[in-house]
Amino acid sequence: MDKLIIEGQVKLKGEVTVSGAKNSVLPIMAATLLTEDACIIKGVPDLRDTNTMIRILRALGKGVEFDKGVLVISSLKKTNYIADYKLVSTMRASFCVLGPLLGKLGKAKVSLPGGCIIGVRPVDLHLKGIKALGADVDIESGYISAKAKKLKGAHIYLGGVYGSSVLATDNVMMAAVLASGKTVIEAAACEPEVVDLADFLNKMGAKIKGQGTPTIEIEGVRCLHGATHTIIPDRIEAGTMILAALITKGDILIRNVILRHLGALIDKLEEAGVSIIKGENSLHVRYKKPLNAVNITTLPYPGFPTDMQAQMMSLMSVTPGITIITEKIYPDRFMHVSELNRMGAHIQREGPHAIVEGVARLSGSCVMASDLRASASLALAGLAAFGKTSISRIYHLERGYEKIEEKLESLGARVRREKE
Ligand code: UD1
């Protein structure tokens, strides 16, 4: 296992280009199971998670080539309907092969993804959706088995205790595209990555309307064909880079962004006193003066993303004043709190809230990454800290940030990788 060593207190400067969105590419790769034709996906980030999904697709019978950000996915042999525990357990997003396998083959056996460090993460909404489409669902030996002679369109309310679900919306949408008749998903997730998936499915011949709103309508079609698609930029990587500029008092031009996908974050930063210069597909962020503390509540899109909560906590930990951070998607997603406190932050957790009292400086320490976004928050803290920070279990960062060391180094950061 590798660790990341960061010598902090360098103002990041320069230009960086954001990679394709991890949360778009994974379900879009799964969607290729809905056709025998070849699909070409461009702008694909070379991530640990992308490579896990490649292994899953190969195990399910697909031929996958991945070169210079382009995936070519074709059918090599008859599609296998069983997605194995070994692969599914390493990445929750692999559960989204359930919908397309069921839609295409009328049967699927997919390992339950299990919980993870950021919370329990149930799949009840996924199952509610496919049952409503007429699937018989059994849970046995840690696997979901779903069967249906022919799925039938239905009116489905997919809201849960914490609001909408991104991957449940993806799964149900992918199951419904080949169902007979019309499906309406109410309380659908509105995230840009759901829209990207729906756009890809429409290019394959699906008839989906309303993506990006809480009501998605799907008119079932008989079959889907191959398609070519370019993945949208990763809004979480863009957001993380914005915060890297601010926490190091730097000056960065960030290319390949869709500004409207960053609305809630930019709004919060403007409230904190940051001015962001917005270009057409780029933005320029320059630290000018100390920020104001701002309270943050995570919500489904277009609210403030839970995937930016940890990174924002790092920034607020060195911002004068008190910030209250409320986590409404994953109330236990606070593993980074104790690690940030090791670096000198003053953060107190109270249930789904974290109370952050800004400190004048963080000091480099040995810390441990517990999950993907927590590791990004520790990297940000390390960039701002005095002295050396050593982040162990850095493989978490590789799950979602393409070439992160190279990108940070190109902005002047002093980062290197070492064997644990
Ligand atoms: C996706 C993202 C992840 C992000 C999350 C929330 C991908 C690959 N991952 O994960 O990066 O943090 O959205 O924006 O796109 N829930 C239920 N029942 C279900 C499903 C979910 O109660 O059947 C709950 C979850 O526990 C959570 C909330 O709904 O509290 C939202 O989770 P969900 O949107 O499903 O997250 P994912 O799609 O797994």
Short mmCIF file of C-alpha atoms and ligand atoms in Angstrom, two decimals:
data_model
loop_
_atom_site.label_atom_id
_atom_site.label_comp_id
_atom_site.label_asym_id
_atom_site.label_seq_id
_atom_site.Cartn_x
_atom_site.Cartn_y
_atom_site.Cartn_z
CA MET A 1 0.00 0.00 0.00
CA ASP A 2 1.25 3.46 -0.87
CA LYS A 3 1.13 6.64 1.14
CA LEU A 4 1.14 10.21 -0.10
CA ILE A 5 3.65 12.64 1.34
CA ILE A 6 2.81 16.33 1.07
CA GLU A 7 5.09 19.21 2.08
CA GLY A 8 2.54 21.95 2.70
CA GLN A 9 2.42 25.73 2.47
CA VAL A 10 2.98 26.07 -1.28
CA LYS A 11 0.57 28.43 -3.05
CA LEU A 12 -0.81 26.46 -5.99
CA LYS A 13 -0.61 28.31 -9.29
CA GLY A 14 -1.27 27.46 -12.92
CA GLU A 15 -3.82 25.60 -15.01
CA VAL A 16 -5.43 22.23 -14.59
CA THR A 17 -7.88 20.25 -16.70
CA VAL A 18 -10.64 18.28 -15.03
CA SER A 19 -11.15 14.63 -16.07
CA GLY A 20 -14.40 12.90 -16.99
CA ALA A 21 -16.86 12.22 -14.16
CA LYS A 22 -16.37 8.99 -12.24
CA ASN A 23 -20.03 8.86 -11.26
CA SER A 24 -21.10 9.17 -14.90
CA VAL A 25 -18.77 6.70 -16.47
CA LEU A 26 -19.51 3.77 -14.14
CA PRO A 27 -23.28 3.53 -14.82
CA ILE A 28 -22.71 4.36 -18.50
CA MET A 29 -20.32 1.42 -18.75
CA ALA A 30 -22.99 -0.76 -17.12
CA ALA A 31 -25.53 0.50 -19.65
CA THR A 32 -23.55 -1.08 -22.49
CA LEU A 33 -24.87 -4.43 -21.19
CA LEU A 34 -28.19 -3.40 -22.78
CA THR A 35 -26.88 -3.99 -26.32
CA GLU A 36 -24.77 -6.48 -28.26
CA ASP A 37 -23.45 -3.65 -30.45
CA ALA A 38 -20.15 -1.90 -29.78
CA CYS A 39 -20.20 1.34 -27.77
CA ILE A 40 -17.48 3.98 -27.70
CA ILE A 41 -17.11 6.12 -24.59
CA LYS A 42 -14.75 9.08 -24.63
CA GLY A 43 -13.31 11.30 -21.92
CA VAL A 44 -13.04 8.31 -19.57
CA PRO A 45 -10.91 8.88 -16.46
CA ASP A 46 -8.26 6.23 -15.77
CA LEU A 47 -9.28 5.43 -12.20
CA ARG A 48 -9.19 2.40 -9.96
CA ASP A 49 -13.04 2.35 -10.13
CA THR A 50 -13.07 2.49 -13.94
CA ASN A 51 -10.72 -0.48 -14.00
CA THR A 52 -12.90 -2.37 -11.52
CA MET A 53 -15.90 -1.81 -13.81
CA ILE A 54 -13.84 -3.02 -16.79
CA ARG A 55 -13.14 -6.25 -14.89
CA ILE A 56 -16.84 -6.65 -14.07
CA LEU A 57 -17.89 -6.13 -17.69
CA ARG A 58 -15.28 -8.62 -18.90
CA ALA A 59 -16.52 -11.16 -16.34
CA LEU A 60 -20.04 -10.60 -17.71
CA GLY A 61 -18.90 -11.40 -21.28
CA LYS A 62 -17.95 -8.00 -22.72
CA GLY A 63 -14.78 -7.24 -24.63
CA VAL A 64 -13.32 -4.00 -23.31
CA GLU A 65 -10.43 -1.96 -24.68
CA PHE A 66 -9.27 1.14 -22.85
CA ASP A 67 -6.72 3.45 -24.36
CA LYS A 68 -6.04 7.19 -23.94
CA GLY A 69 -9.37 7.93 -22.31
CA VAL A 70 -11.45 5.98 -24.85
CA LEU A 71 -13.32 2.82 -24.00
CA VAL A 72 -14.52 0.49 -26.72
CA ILE A 73 -16.96 -2.03 -25.30
CA SER A 74 -18.26 -4.87 -27.45
CA SER A 75 -19.89 -8.26 -26.92
CA LEU A 76 -17.43 -11.14 -26.96
CA LYS A 77 -19.69 -13.92 -25.80
CA LYS A 78 -23.16 -14.53 -24.38
CA THR A 79 -23.74 -12.16 -21.48
CA ASN A 80 -23.32 -13.80 -18.10
CA TYR A 81 -26.01 -12.75 -15.61
CA ILE A 82 -24.03 -13.25 -12.39
CA ALA A 83 -21.96 -10.40 -10.91
CA ASP A 84 -19.63 -11.89 -8.39
CA TYR A 85 -19.08 -10.83 -4.75
CA LYS A 86 -15.31 -10.40 -5.20
CA LEU A 87 -15.79 -7.60 -7.70
CA VAL A 88 -19.05 -6.01 -6.50
CA SER A 89 -17.87 -5.78 -2.89
CA THR A 90 -14.92 -3.56 -3.86
CA MET A 91 -17.10 -0.87 -5.41
CA ARG A 92 -20.67 0.00 -4.66
CA ALA A 93 -21.33 1.47 -8.11
CA SER A 94 -20.96 -2.02 -9.59
CA PHE A 95 -24.44 -2.75 -8.21
CA CYS A 96 -25.77 -0.77 -11.16
CA VAL A 97 -25.25 -3.76 -13.44
CA LEU A 98 -28.47 -5.12 -11.86
CA GLY A 99 -30.87 -2.94 -13.90
CA PRO A 100 -29.33 -3.52 -17.34
CA LEU A 101 -28.81 -7.29 -16.80
CA LEU A 102 -32.42 -7.69 -15.71
CA GLY A 103 -33.72 -5.48 -18.55
CA LYS A 104 -31.72 -7.28 -21.23
CA LEU A 105 -31.67 -10.91 -20.05
CA GLY A 106 -34.77 -11.07 -17.84
CA LYS A 107 -32.58 -12.30 -14.99
CA ALA A 108 -29.70 -11.06 -12.86
CA LYS A 109 -27.81 -12.31 -9.85
CA VAL A 110 -25.75 -9.56 -8.31
CA SER A 111 -23.87 -9.62 -5.04
CA LEU A 112 -25.15 -7.17 -2.43
CA PRO A 113 -22.59 -4.38 -2.20
CA GLY A 114 -22.72 -4.23 1.61
CA GLY A 115 -22.22 -1.19 3.78
CA CYS A 116 -19.13 0.96 3.76
CA ILE A 117 -17.26 3.36 5.93
CA ILE A 118 -19.51 6.34 5.09
CA GLY A 119 -22.67 4.60 6.23
CA VAL A 120 -25.09 1.68 5.94
CA ARG A 121 -26.01 2.30 2.30
CA PRO A 122 -29.09 0.09 1.79
CA VAL A 123 -30.48 -0.94 -1.63
CA ASP A 124 -34.20 -0.97 -0.76
CA LEU A 125 -35.03 1.70 -3.35
CA HIS A 126 -33.26 -0.22 -6.13
CA LEU A 127 -35.32 -3.29 -5.23
CA LYS A 128 -38.57 -1.36 -4.85
CA GLY A 129 -38.07 -0.01 -8.38
CA ILE A 130 -37.36 -3.29 -10.11
CA LYS A 131 -40.16 -5.04 -8.20
CA ALA A 132 -42.56 -2.35 -9.41
CA LEU A 133 -41.46 -3.23 -12.96
CA GLY A 134 -42.57 -6.81 -12.29
CA ALA A 135 -39.35 -8.54 -11.21
CA ASP A 136 -39.40 -11.32 -8.62
CA VAL A 137 -36.61 -10.57 -6.20
CA ASP A 138 -34.92 -12.92 -3.74
CA ILE A 139 -32.02 -12.35 -1.42
CA GLU A 140 -29.93 -15.45 -0.82
CA SER A 141 -26.37 -15.98 0.37
CA GLY A 142 -25.57 -12.30 -0.03
CA TYR A 143 -26.86 -12.12 -3.59
CA ILE A 144 -29.89 -10.40 -5.10
CA SER A 145 -31.58 -12.64 -7.64
CA ALA A 146 -34.08 -10.88 -9.86
CA LYS A 147 -36.19 -12.48 -12.56
CA ALA A 148 -38.94 -11.39 -14.90
CA LYS A 149 -40.31 -12.91 -18.12
CA LYS A 150 -40.95 -9.40 -19.39
CA LEU A 151 -40.66 -6.21 -17.36
CA LYS A 152 -43.69 -3.94 -17.56
CA GLY A 153 -43.65 -0.15 -17.29
CA ALA A 154 -44.96 1.24 -14.00
CA HIS A 155 -45.42 4.41 -11.97
CA ILE A 156 -42.71 4.33 -9.29
CA TYR A 157 -42.06 6.67 -6.37
CA LEU A 158 -38.34 6.36 -5.58
CA GLY A 159 -37.95 8.83 -2.70
CA GLY A 160 -36.29 7.47 0.44
CA VAL A 161 -35.55 8.62 3.97
CA TYR A 162 -32.63 10.72 2.69
CA GLY A 163 -34.31 11.91 -0.48
CA SER A 164 -33.61 10.61 -3.95
CA SER A 165 -31.02 7.95 -4.79
CA VAL A 166 -28.60 8.36 -7.68
CA LEU A 167 -27.77 4.72 -8.37
CA ALA A 168 -31.35 3.51 -7.68
CA THR A 169 -32.60 6.00 -10.28
CA ASP A 170 -29.88 4.73 -12.67
CA ASN A 171 -30.73 1.09 -12.04
CA VAL A 172 -34.49 1.51 -12.46
CA MET A 173 -34.04 3.69 -15.54
CA MET A 174 -31.78 1.06 -17.13
CA ALA A 175 -34.22 -1.74 -16.29
CA ALA A 176 -37.17 0.25 -17.67
CA VAL A 177 -35.77 1.19 -21.09
CA LEU A 178 -36.53 -2.26 -22.52
CA ALA A 179 -39.74 -2.83 -20.48
CA SER A 180 -43.06 -2.87 -22.28
CA GLY A 181 -45.04 0.36 -21.97
CA LYS A 182 -44.36 3.52 -20.05
CA THR A 183 -42.49 3.97 -16.76
CA VAL A 184 -42.64 7.11 -14.67
CA ILE A 185 -40.06 7.55 -11.90
CA GLU A 186 -41.12 10.12 -9.31
CA ALA A 187 -38.62 11.58 -6.82
CA ALA A 188 -35.88 10.65 -9.28
CA ALA A 189 -32.36 11.88 -8.58
CA CYS A 190 -31.57 15.06 -10.55
CA GLU A 191 -27.76 14.75 -10.48
CA PRO A 192 -25.94 15.65 -13.72
CA GLU A 193 -24.54 12.12 -13.83
CA VAL A 194 -28.11 10.71 -14.06
CA VAL A 195 -28.72 13.09 -16.97
CA ASP A 196 -25.51 11.92 -18.64
CA LEU A 197 -26.65 8.30 -18.34
CA ALA A 198 -30.12 9.13 -19.73
CA ASP A 199 -28.52 11.01 -22.63
CA PHE A 200 -26.32 8.00 -23.39
CA LEU A 201 -29.33 5.64 -23.23
CA ASN A 202 -31.24 7.93 -25.63
CA LYS A 203 -28.29 7.78 -28.03
CA MET A 204 -28.65 3.98 -27.83
CA GLY A 205 -32.29 4.34 -28.92
CA ALA A 206 -34.06 4.63 -25.56
CA LYS A 207 -36.96 7.06 -25.13
CA ILE A 208 -36.33 8.94 -21.88
CA LYS A 209 -37.69 12.37 -21.01
CA GLY A 210 -37.45 14.54 -17.93
CA GLN A 211 -33.90 13.58 -16.88
CA GLY A 212 -32.52 16.26 -14.55
CA THR A 213 -35.99 16.76 -13.00
CA PRO A 214 -37.66 14.68 -10.25
CA THR A 215 -40.00 13.07 -12.81
CA ILE A 216 -38.41 10.85 -15.44
CA GLU A 217 -40.62 9.29 -18.13
CA ILE A 218 -39.45 6.25 -20.06
CA GLU A 219 -41.25 4.79 -23.05
CA GLY A 220 -40.03 1.20 -23.40
CA VAL A 221 -38.43 0.17 -26.72
CA ARG A 222 -37.74 -3.30 -28.17
CA CYS A 223 -33.98 -3.05 -28.39
CA LEU A 224 -31.02 -0.68 -28.05
CA HIS A 225 -28.09 -0.23 -30.40
CA GLY A 226 -24.47 0.91 -30.00
CA ALA A 227 -23.62 4.56 -29.40
CA THR A 228 -20.72 6.96 -28.98
CA HIS A 229 -20.67 9.33 -26.04
CA THR A 230 -18.34 11.73 -24.23
CA ILE A 231 -18.48 11.76 -20.42
CA ILE A 232 -19.25 15.07 -18.68
CA PRO A 233 -16.48 16.68 -16.58
CA ASP A 234 -16.18 15.60 -12.96
CA ARG A 235 -17.80 18.34 -10.85
CA ILE A 236 -16.33 16.92 -7.65
CA GLU A 237 -12.79 17.00 -9.01
CA ALA A 238 -13.41 20.57 -10.21
CA GLY A 239 -14.73 21.52 -6.77
CA THR A 240 -11.77 19.90 -5.05
CA MET A 241 -9.37 21.89 -7.26
CA ILE A 242 -11.21 25.14 -6.46
CA LEU A 243 -10.74 24.43 -2.77
CA ALA A 244 -7.08 23.49 -3.35
CA ALA A 245 -6.53 26.98 -4.79
CA LEU A 246 -8.28 28.65 -1.85
CA ILE A 247 -6.75 26.60 0.97
CA THR A 248 -3.21 27.27 -0.35
CA LYS A 249 -3.95 30.97 -1.05
CA GLY A 250 -3.21 30.20 -4.68
CA ASP A 251 -4.40 31.11 -8.15
CA ILE A 252 -5.67 28.40 -10.52
CA LEU A 253 -7.41 28.31 -13.89
CA ILE A 254 -9.55 25.19 -14.06
CA ARG A 255 -10.49 23.91 -17.52
CA ASN A 256 -13.20 21.49 -18.63
CA VAL A 257 -15.93 22.45 -16.19
CA ILE A 258 -19.68 22.84 -16.56
CA LEU A 259 -20.36 25.80 -14.31
CA ARG A 260 -24.03 25.06 -13.66
CA HIS A 261 -23.04 21.71 -12.15
CA LEU A 262 -21.05 23.62 -9.52
CA GLY A 263 -23.87 26.03 -8.59
CA ALA A 264 -24.26 25.18 -4.89
CA LEU A 265 -20.51 25.17 -4.25
CA ILE A 266 -19.86 28.44 -6.08
CA ASP A 267 -22.78 30.05 -4.28
CA LYS A 268 -21.34 29.03 -0.89
CA LEU A 269 -17.89 30.26 -1.82
CA GLU A 270 -19.30 33.58 -2.96
CA GLU A 271 -21.08 33.82 0.40
CA ALA A 272 -17.66 33.20 1.98
CA GLY A 273 -16.28 36.19 0.04
CA VAL A 274 -14.54 34.39 -2.84
CA SER A 275 -14.85 35.81 -6.33
CA ILE A 276 -14.73 33.28 -9.11
CA ILE A 277 -14.20 34.39 -12.68
CA LYS A 278 -16.45 32.27 -14.85
CA GLY A 279 -15.50 31.38 -18.41
CA GLU A 280 -17.44 29.28 -20.87
CA ASN A 281 -15.92 25.89 -19.94
CA SER A 282 -13.44 27.09 -17.36
CA LEU A 283 -13.20 29.05 -14.16
CA HIS A 284 -10.49 31.06 -12.51
CA VAL A 285 -10.14 31.12 -8.76
CA ARG A 286 -7.68 33.36 -6.96
CA TYR A 287 -7.30 33.80 -3.21
CA LYS A 288 -7.48 37.49 -2.35
CA LYS A 289 -8.46 37.79 1.32
CA PRO A 290 -9.41 35.60 4.28
CA LEU A 291 -12.75 33.87 3.77
CA ASN A 292 -15.81 34.14 6.02
CA ALA A 293 -17.05 31.02 7.77
CA VAL A 294 -20.22 29.71 6.09
CA ASN A 295 -22.61 27.01 7.23
CA ILE A 296 -23.12 24.04 4.94
CA THR A 297 -25.91 21.50 4.62
CA THR A 298 -25.50 18.64 2.16
CA LEU A 299 -28.54 17.80 0.05
CA PRO A 300 -29.36 15.95 -3.16
CA TYR A 301 -28.53 17.92 -6.34
CA PRO A 302 -28.87 20.84 -6.91
CA GLY A 303 -28.07 21.17 -3.19
CA PHE A 304 -24.56 21.17 -1.76
CA PRO A 305 -23.02 17.76 -2.64
CA THR A 306 -22.14 15.33 0.13
CA ASP A 307 -19.12 14.43 -2.01
CA MET A 308 -17.73 17.95 -1.31
CA GLN A 309 -18.48 17.99 2.42
CA ALA A 310 -15.14 16.66 3.65
CA GLN A 311 -13.09 18.96 1.40
CA MET A 312 -15.15 21.99 2.47
CA MET A 313 -14.55 21.02 6.08
CA SER A 314 -10.80 21.25 5.49
CA LEU A 315 -11.16 24.73 4.02
CA MET A 316 -13.40 25.89 6.87
CA SER A 317 -10.99 24.45 9.44
CA VAL A 318 -8.55 27.23 8.51
CA THR A 319 -11.20 29.92 7.99
CA PRO A 320 -11.74 32.31 10.93
CA GLY A 321 -15.09 31.85 12.73
CA ILE A 322 -17.46 28.99 13.37
CA THR A 323 -18.93 26.79 10.65
CA ILE A 324 -21.72 24.30 11.17
CA ILE A 325 -21.71 21.47 8.68
CA THR A 326 -24.86 19.33 8.50
CA GLU A 327 -24.73 16.04 6.63
CA LYS A 328 -28.22 15.14 5.36
CA ILE A 329 -27.26 12.36 2.95
CA TYR A 330 -24.90 10.20 5.03
CA PRO A 331 -25.22 11.24 8.71
CA ASP A 332 -22.11 9.18 9.58
CA ARG A 333 -19.85 10.57 6.89
CA PHE A 334 -17.42 12.20 9.31
CA MET A 335 -14.44 9.84 9.41
CA HIS A 336 -12.18 12.72 8.37
CA VAL A 337 -12.99 14.74 11.52
CA SER A 338 -10.59 12.93 13.83
CA GLU A 339 -7.83 12.96 11.20
CA LEU A 340 -8.22 16.71 10.61
CA ASN A 341 -8.11 17.22 14.37
CA ARG A 342 -4.78 15.34 14.41
CA MET A 343 -3.52 18.10 12.16
CA GLY A 344 -4.60 20.77 14.62
CA ALA A 345 -8.15 21.49 13.42
CA HIS A 346 -10.85 22.21 16.02
CA ILE A 347 -13.84 20.17 14.93
CA GLN A 348 -16.50 18.66 17.12
CA ARG A 349 -18.98 16.14 15.86
CA GLU A 350 -22.52 16.15 17.18
CA GLY A 351 -24.73 13.57 15.41
CA PRO A 352 -25.19 14.67 11.79
CA HIS A 353 -23.45 17.99 12.52
CA ALA A 354 -19.83 19.01 12.71
CA ILE A 355 -18.92 22.28 14.38
CA VAL A 356 -15.74 23.68 12.95
CA GLU A 357 -13.85 26.44 14.72
CA GLY A 358 -11.34 27.93 12.30
CA VAL A 359 -7.71 27.78 13.45
CA ALA A 360 -4.77 29.91 12.33
CA ARG A 361 -2.75 26.96 11.05
CA LEU A 362 -2.70 23.22 10.56
CA SER A 363 0.42 21.20 11.17
CA GLY A 364 1.60 18.29 9.06
CA SER A 365 0.91 14.88 10.63
CA CYS A 366 0.53 11.19 9.85
CA VAL A 367 -3.12 10.60 8.95
CA MET A 368 -5.14 7.80 7.42
CA ALA A 369 -7.54 8.02 4.47
CA SER A 370 -10.81 6.24 5.26
CA ASP A 371 -12.73 6.81 2.02
CA LEU A 372 -12.46 8.61 -1.26
CA ARG A 373 -13.60 12.12 -0.35
CA ALA A 374 -12.09 11.96 3.14
CA SER A 375 -8.73 11.32 1.50
CA ALA A 376 -9.23 14.41 -0.70
CA SER A 377 -9.97 16.47 2.41
CA LEU A 378 -6.73 15.25 4.03
CA ALA A 379 -4.76 16.06 0.88
CA LEU A 380 -6.20 19.61 0.97
CA ALA A 381 -5.33 19.95 4.64
CA GLY A 382 -1.83 18.66 3.90
CA LEU A 383 -1.37 21.25 1.14
CA ALA A 384 -2.23 24.02 3.63
CA ALA A 385 -0.39 22.63 6.65
CA PHE A 386 2.99 23.65 8.00
CA GLY A 387 5.42 20.75 7.61
CA LYS A 388 5.01 17.26 6.25
CA THR A 389 1.78 15.30 6.05
CA SER A 390 1.80 11.59 5.37
CA ILE A 391 -1.54 10.14 4.21
CA SER A 392 -1.72 6.37 4.35
CA ARG A 393 -4.19 4.14 2.42
CA ILE A 394 -4.00 6.53 -0.48
CA TYR A 395 -5.61 3.96 -2.80
CA HIS A 396 -8.91 5.57 -1.80
CA LEU A 397 -7.86 8.74 -3.62
CA GLU A 398 -7.04 6.75 -6.77
CA ARG A 399 -10.63 5.52 -6.87
CA GLY A 400 -11.86 8.95 -7.91
CA TYR A 401 -9.10 11.38 -8.87
CA GLU A 402 -7.22 10.77 -12.12
CA LYS A 403 -3.49 11.51 -12.05
CA ILE A 404 -3.96 13.54 -8.90
CA GLU A 405 -0.28 13.72 -7.97
CA GLU A 406 0.72 14.85 -11.47
CA LYS A 407 -2.02 17.47 -11.48
CA LEU A 408 -1.06 18.84 -8.06
CA GLU A 409 2.64 18.79 -8.96
CA SER A 410 1.97 20.73 -12.16
CA LEU A 411 0.43 23.42 -9.94
CA GLY A 412 3.59 23.54 -7.83
CA ALA A 413 2.61 21.25 -4.96
CA ARG A 414 5.34 19.17 -3.32
CA VAL A 415 3.82 15.71 -3.31
CA ARG A 416 5.32 12.27 -3.63
CA ARG A 417 4.28 8.70 -3.18
CA GLU A 418 6.05 6.27 -0.86
CA LYS A 419 5.58 2.61 -0.02
CA GLU A 420 4.03 2.11 3.42
C1 UD1 B 1 -23.99 8.22 -5.46
C2 UD1 B 1 -22.56 8.58 -5.76
C3 UD1 B 1 -21.80 8.97 -4.49
C4 UD1 B 1 -22.57 10.06 -3.75
C5 UD1 B 1 -24.02 9.68 -3.55
C6 UD1 B 1 -24.85 10.82 -2.97
C7 UD1 B 1 -22.11 7.17 -7.68
C8 UD1 B 1 -21.32 6.05 -8.26
N1 UD1 B 1 -21.92 7.42 -6.38
O1 UD1 B 1 -23.96 7.07 -4.61
O2 UD1 B 1 -20.51 9.44 -4.88
O3 UD1 B 1 -21.97 10.27 -2.49
O4 UD1 B 1 -24.62 9.32 -4.80
O5 UD1 B 1 -24.81 11.92 -3.80
O6 UD1 B 1 -22.85 7.85 -8.38
N2 UD1 B 1 -30.44 5.13 0.06
C9 UD1 B 1 -31.45 4.39 0.61
N3 UD1 B 1 -31.90 3.31 -0.08
C10 UD1 B 1 -31.39 2.96 -1.29
C11 UD1 B 1 -30.38 3.74 -1.86
C12 UD1 B 1 -29.92 4.82 -1.15
O7 UD1 B 1 -31.92 4.69 1.70
O8 UD1 B 1 -31.85 1.96 -1.87
C13 UD1 B 1 -29.92 6.30 0.79
C14 UD1 B 1 -28.43 6.26 1.02
O9 UD1 B 1 -28.10 5.49 2.15
C15 UD1 B 1 -28.12 7.73 1.19
C16 UD1 B 1 -29.07 8.39 0.21
O10 UD1 B 1 -30.11 7.44 -0.03
O11 UD1 B 1 -28.44 8.14 2.49
C17 UD1 B 1 -28.45 8.78 -1.11
O12 UD1 B 1 -27.70 7.70 -1.60
P1 UD1 B 1 -27.56 7.40 -3.14
O13 UD1 B 1 -27.92 8.61 -3.94
O14 UD1 B 1 -28.24 6.13 -3.47
O15 UD1 B 1 -26.00 7.15 -3.26
P2 UD1 B 1 -25.33 6.27 -4.35
O16 UD1 B 1 -26.16 6.33 -5.59
O17 UD1 B 1 -24.95 4.94 -3.81
#
